[in-house]
Amino acid sequence: MAGIDRALIDAVSRHAAELDEKGRQRMMAVLQGLNDDDPVCARQVIGHLDRLLGRLGAEGLWRWTLIGLRRDADPDRRRAWFDLRDPQAIAALHAEAGAGALSQALDWMAALATGLSLRPVQTQPRSQPRLEAPPLRAVLTPGRLLVPDDLTMQDARGDMARLYCAMAAHAAGHLWHSPAAQPVGRLKPMSLVVMSALEDARVDRLMIAAAPGVRRWLLHSLPASPPAGDLSFAGFMARLDRALLDPQYRCGDYWVDKACRMFEMTERDRGLHDAAAFRAVASILANDLGQMRVRFDPLRYVVAAPYRDDHSFLWDYGDPDPDTGDVLQIHQAVRLQRQPRSADNPGSDAQAQPELELGRWHYPEWDRHLERLRPDWCTVIGRRAGWQAGAATGTDPARWQQMPARHWPASRKLSRRIRLRRQLEGETLDLNATVDVWVERLLQMQPEGRIFQRAGHEARPGALLILLDLSASTEDPAGDDGRTLLDLQKEAAWRLAGQALAAGDRVAIHGFSSNTRHEVHYWHLLDFGVPLDAQAMSRLCDVRGRFSTRMGAALRHASFLLSAEPADLRTMLVISDGAPSDVDATRPGDLVEDARAAMLQARREGITIHGIVVDPGAGDSARRIFGGGRYGLVPDALTLPAQTRQAYGRLRNQ
Amino acid sequence: MTSPLDAYRLAEEPYYQPSRNEVALYRHAYQHRMPLMLKGPTGCGKTRFVEYMAWSLGQPLVTLACNEDMSASDLVGRYLLDADGTVWHDGPLTLAVRHGGICYLDEVVEARQDTTVVIHPVTDARRILPLDKKGEVIEAHPDFQLVVSYNPGYQSSAKDLKPSTRQRFAALEFDYPDAAAEARIVAHEAGVDIALAERLVALARATRALKHRGLDEGASTRMLIYAAILIRDGVSAQDSCEMTVIRSLTDDPEMSQALLRLTQAQFG
């Protein structure tokens, strides 16, 4: 970091070690941004870093810094802020400390927006990339709400949860009532903004009518009214927003009063559901502003109310018309790429399917020296393996059919739902049988004493996840016939999957390899519920071995997937060729301990994990990871398929 | 002349708000004593509908809440022992078959499949009920009809009707009433004003949008009636809804937060 002396860099590095990747990026963005703006402010923040991070965390530090920058452009007052000499900086520090993380609110916001709009809504964060950029606003698409992560407690007026509620309710209002993606045509930017503002007010009123409690959220989340002398476009719009929502508000402004009168008249005559009528009113009002020579700068304008979105949902800008010279740049609207949903891949080509990234997940990693989990330390990249019919691969599945099949009986469990009657022994009397016996005795017959009943057994559904080590070392030859260890792993997995499916279990085959903690590749070769057919075989055959073996992250992700299976018996079989390792893990044993921690966590969640290691020299690490009696060493790789089946057969009957 | 089923006759007209033409369809089915299956989410009015139809047709209603402990003998009857020896006692199904009435098996999938097959002979053209232990075959009374209900949302491979059982029934699909009708039902059943009932119905519809998105089921009409009763008694709307809706629907903290906000959206 240029301009900061060595001692300060060391102080930063010390804190960097305590933060996860995202936190570190936030902290560095704050310091670098401040340093670019005013190095004095950056040094002041570094001087208070212990206190700031301890109180706020990286995300809170980010928000507190944004407040300081947005609040005042005067260098001296900014320095007072970042040096914590300004009482308002102290107050903001305490306020932001209580704001809570956005990540904790996203789930309930999604549910709230879904419930209010009666449509499925997902939420995800929208990151503010730069300190000095204008505040972000939410972005709404037909099924998703992107929530800005630069909202501060000042924006929320002290109640972040209420702001999030207002945001969800407003988004629900648009989804429910607003015509989406209307063509902009030749509308001017000022007209678009005024139309959008009236549309905001219209849907807010509709939401209040449907759910009266929404009014408090919206009113609380409106920004303070601008001073009376503010005759800027932003000032007019801020007063308009408040006047249309708060019947108690009076600003005495002729244009705002006219807008309110026209709005109320339209609501009375045409009803709130007639969006086109309000659009016509907006055209008149925008024309008035033009005649009043109110200047509008689309590059600097930001919707005043932090709970409202950026209006990209309402308009279809199409291709900009080069002849008009009117380039509409209200603010940066995110055009979301409509990515295919994970695990959904309809319409697959019968001949080929490309590799598909399913998503990215962050998992902690156990640091055995600090004796704690480092949050969000590893990035697992879920991938659906591609395949191509007829493509040459190193794996020849023809040999897989030669070994005799072995059939397991369906796994069974004791169940009260199955009643075995007329038993010689049991927990309770079978009343009918008892009566029969008594009748026979009265008839002086010799009845059998089968008068009891007991519970029988019913099928116990099981789910098996076979996790293959796909590191580079598995491409080493495993025998004299030219096959690699990876080939044998695939054969073992394929055979086991076939037999488990035949026994009524659900099966998945996944694999993993890693290239540092930032890239743990997790391959979906066969998913639960997918048939074991030619496509699955092609997918399995085509995957290659590469990189390293960061087992802990893979175990955590596999546990996450397996936990979603509605089965009584959830089993994971891990097939590996040695101890966990990775290029960025330089201390011996670190990844072994992390894999052990992941395994213990999975076991606490009810998952049975068994390891099969094709390396007699890896016995110590296998015992450490999986525990005594929960792993098997395979000295001869050619016996891997058979040993894998035996291991699972034992696990099923436990 | 008294009948063993006199105790099963409904004395008053049950309150029921028709949604579509289910009343007329039921009457048509009853004319032919067609076995009926009522399908729908929990608390949407299936049982109340059967009660209403039994009352309007002037028939006794023998109701049995099915469970997995239920055996065939619980349906058809068994020998019991008394001072004089063994005495046969008709089960509820046999009572309805013998003396003529509507037998209603509520949540029929809760019973084991080896129990529910007992109903097969009375649900096809034979309309007979063999009592094997007694050596008797009862021809169904002309007024007998069998009605079953269940909630398709809870189906699993273990709890489902056999195809041979399902196909003996005609089926009526039930769902929660439209908002206006549901509000009238809640207002009537709980004795509250229609405006409060409408707020509760709006809350329920919001929760139903979360089915399979965090909730197994949305709030039922029954839950709303409970909430309205508590509100009528003076409990705050927030507390009532938390007690009768939120805590019953979910244990998940995130979903509870969302439901709490939805309640606040309706009741401030």
XYZ file of N, CA and C in Angstrom, chain A residues 104 107-108 111-112 114-116 118-120 161 165 209-214 216-217 416-419 421-422 431-432 435 438-439, chain B residues 68-69 71 73 78-81 86 110 112 133 158-159 199 202 205-206 209-210 213 254-255 257-258 261-262 264-268:
192
model
N -27.244 -11.696 7.761
C -28.185 -12.291 8.714
C -29.623 -11.930 8.385
N -32.175 -13.811 4.498
C -33.157 -14.902 4.433
C -34.543 -14.429 4.834
N -34.621 -13.710 5.944
C -35.964 -13.306 6.348
C -36.521 -12.216 5.445
N -38.141 -14.098 2.616
C -39.430 -14.661 3.019
C -40.482 -13.563 3.164
N -40.067 -12.418 3.699
C -41.016 -11.310 3.876
C -41.500 -10.800 2.523
N -41.532 -12.437 -0.267
C -42.359 -13.488 -0.872
C -43.762 -13.468 -0.297
N -43.858 -13.358 1.023
C -45.175 -13.354 1.661
C -45.990 -12.137 1.291
N -45.341 -10.979 1.179
C -46.089 -9.758 0.882
C -46.494 -9.670 -0.585
N -46.739 -12.460 -2.633
C -47.309 -13.754 -3.038
C -46.585 -14.297 -4.261
N -45.307 -13.932 -4.388
C -44.472 -14.421 -5.479
C -43.128 -14.799 -4.893
N -42.455 -15.817 -5.492
C -41.158 -16.196 -4.938
C -40.122 -15.106 -5.177
N -33.279 -3.059 10.878
C -34.291 -4.080 10.583
C -35.519 -3.441 9.950
N -37.198 -4.141 6.327
C -38.624 -4.449 6.160
C -39.238 -3.537 5.103
N -52.450 -0.267 1.905
C -53.852 -0.690 1.934
C -53.961 -2.188 2.202
N -53.037 -2.966 1.640
C -53.095 -4.421 1.838
C -52.536 -4.839 3.195
N -51.577 -4.087 3.704
C -50.915 -4.425 4.971
C -50.617 -3.130 5.709
N -51.518 -2.677 6.568
C -51.388 -1.343 7.174
C -50.110 -1.138 7.965
N -49.557 -2.191 8.514
C -48.339 -2.057 9.297
C -47.138 -1.614 8.480
N -47.228 -1.729 7.167
C -46.124 -1.331 6.292
C -45.888 0.170 6.369
N -45.665 2.223 8.845
C -44.636 2.629 9.816
C -43.243 2.359 9.283
N -43.064 1.219 8.623
C -41.749 0.917 8.072
C -41.354 1.973 7.039
N -42.868 -49.634 14.548
C -44.178 -49.917 15.118
C -45.249 -49.952 14.039
N -44.928 -49.435 12.886
C -45.928 -49.434 11.821
C -46.183 -50.845 11.308
N -45.238 -51.728 11.498
C -45.398 -53.123 11.072
C -45.759 -53.923 12.313
N -46.931 -54.506 12.312
C -47.422 -55.240 13.484
C -47.402 -56.734 13.191
N -48.558 -60.182 14.485
C -49.548 -60.678 15.450
C -49.348 -62.162 15.702
N -50.033 -62.618 16.738
C -50.064 -64.053 17.092
C -48.656 -64.591 17.244
N -55.140 -58.870 21.213
C -56.436 -59.082 21.855
C -57.254 -60.146 21.130
N -57.265 -60.059 19.815
C -58.040 -61.047 19.044
C -57.520 -62.451 19.282
N -58.506 -63.726 22.709
C -59.909 -64.166 22.765
C -60.044 -65.535 22.112
N -58.787 -68.161 24.391
C -59.725 -68.393 25.497
C -60.919 -69.209 25.046
N -61.402 -68.914 23.857
C -62.533 -69.691 23.313
C -62.127 -71.140 23.147
N -51.849 -44.881 13.063
C -51.117 -46.077 12.646
C -51.258 -47.219 13.636
N -51.864 -46.954 14.769
C -52.133 -48.048 15.711
C -53.448 -48.743 15.407
N -56.204 -51.008 13.921
C -56.201 -52.314 13.265
C -57.545 -52.506 12.581
N -59.678 -54.669 13.281
C -60.692 -54.902 14.314
C -61.231 -53.593 14.858
N -64.817 -56.498 17.229
C -64.071 -57.612 17.816
C -64.921 -58.261 18.887
N -64.492 -59.457 19.229
C -65.076 -60.121 20.391
C -64.438 -59.555 21.654
N -65.293 -59.284 22.606
C -64.787 -58.897 23.919
C -65.310 -59.878 24.957
N -64.669 -59.878 26.087
C -65.034 -60.837 27.135
C -65.866 -60.140 28.198
N -67.783 -64.604 25.557
C -67.362 -63.694 24.497
C -68.587 -63.080 23.840
N -53.060 -42.121 7.556
C -52.371 -42.386 8.820
C -52.513 -43.847 9.221
N -52.460 -47.887 8.696
C -51.599 -48.775 7.915
C -52.387 -49.344 6.744
N -64.375 -63.137 11.590
C -64.302 -63.770 12.910
C -65.687 -64.209 13.383
N -44.134 -44.105 2.394
C -44.605 -44.994 3.443
C -46.061 -44.719 3.779
N -46.485 -43.476 3.688
C -47.859 -43.131 4.053
C -48.594 -42.729 2.796
N -57.720 -9.190 7.854
C -56.286 -9.048 8.165
C -55.678 -10.420 8.415
N -55.281 -12.263 5.201
C -54.141 -11.752 4.440
C -52.839 -12.324 4.989
N -52.571 -15.952 3.819
C -52.203 -16.074 2.408
C -50.720 -15.794 2.215
N -50.187 -14.876 2.994
C -48.744 -14.615 2.917
C -47.959 -15.854 3.342
N -47.824 -18.508 0.670
C -46.846 -18.250 -0.389
C -45.474 -18.796 -0.016
N -45.253 -19.084 1.252
C -43.968 -19.598 1.702
C -43.948 -21.118 1.793
N -40.987 -22.998 0.608
C -39.914 -21.988 0.585
C -39.554 -21.633 2.011
N -34.995 -18.011 11.470
C -35.096 -17.076 10.345
C -36.537 -16.989 9.863
N -37.186 -18.112 9.746
C -38.568 -18.114 9.257
C -39.479 -17.480 10.302
N -38.656 -15.070 12.224
C -38.470 -13.622 12.032
C -39.343 -13.127 10.893
N -39.322 -13.861 9.803
C -40.104 -13.429 8.644
C -41.592 -13.422 8.967
N -42.506 -10.487 11.049
C -42.618 -9.256 10.244
C -43.910 -9.236 9.449
N -44.302 -10.387 8.923
C -45.565 -10.434 8.186
C -46.729 -10.098 9.110
N -46.477 -8.148 11.743
C -46.371 -6.703 11.970
C -46.919 -5.929 10.771
N -46.710 -6.471 9.578
C -47.215 -5.788 8.378
C -48.733 -5.683 8.411
N -49.398 -6.660 8.993
C -50.856 -6.614 9.051
C -51.371 -5.840 10.255
N -50.658 -6.001 11.390
C -51.224 -5.458 12.632
C -50.378 -4.368 13.238
N -49.386 -3.892 12.496
C -48.615 -2.747 12.961
C -47.685 -3.087 14.086
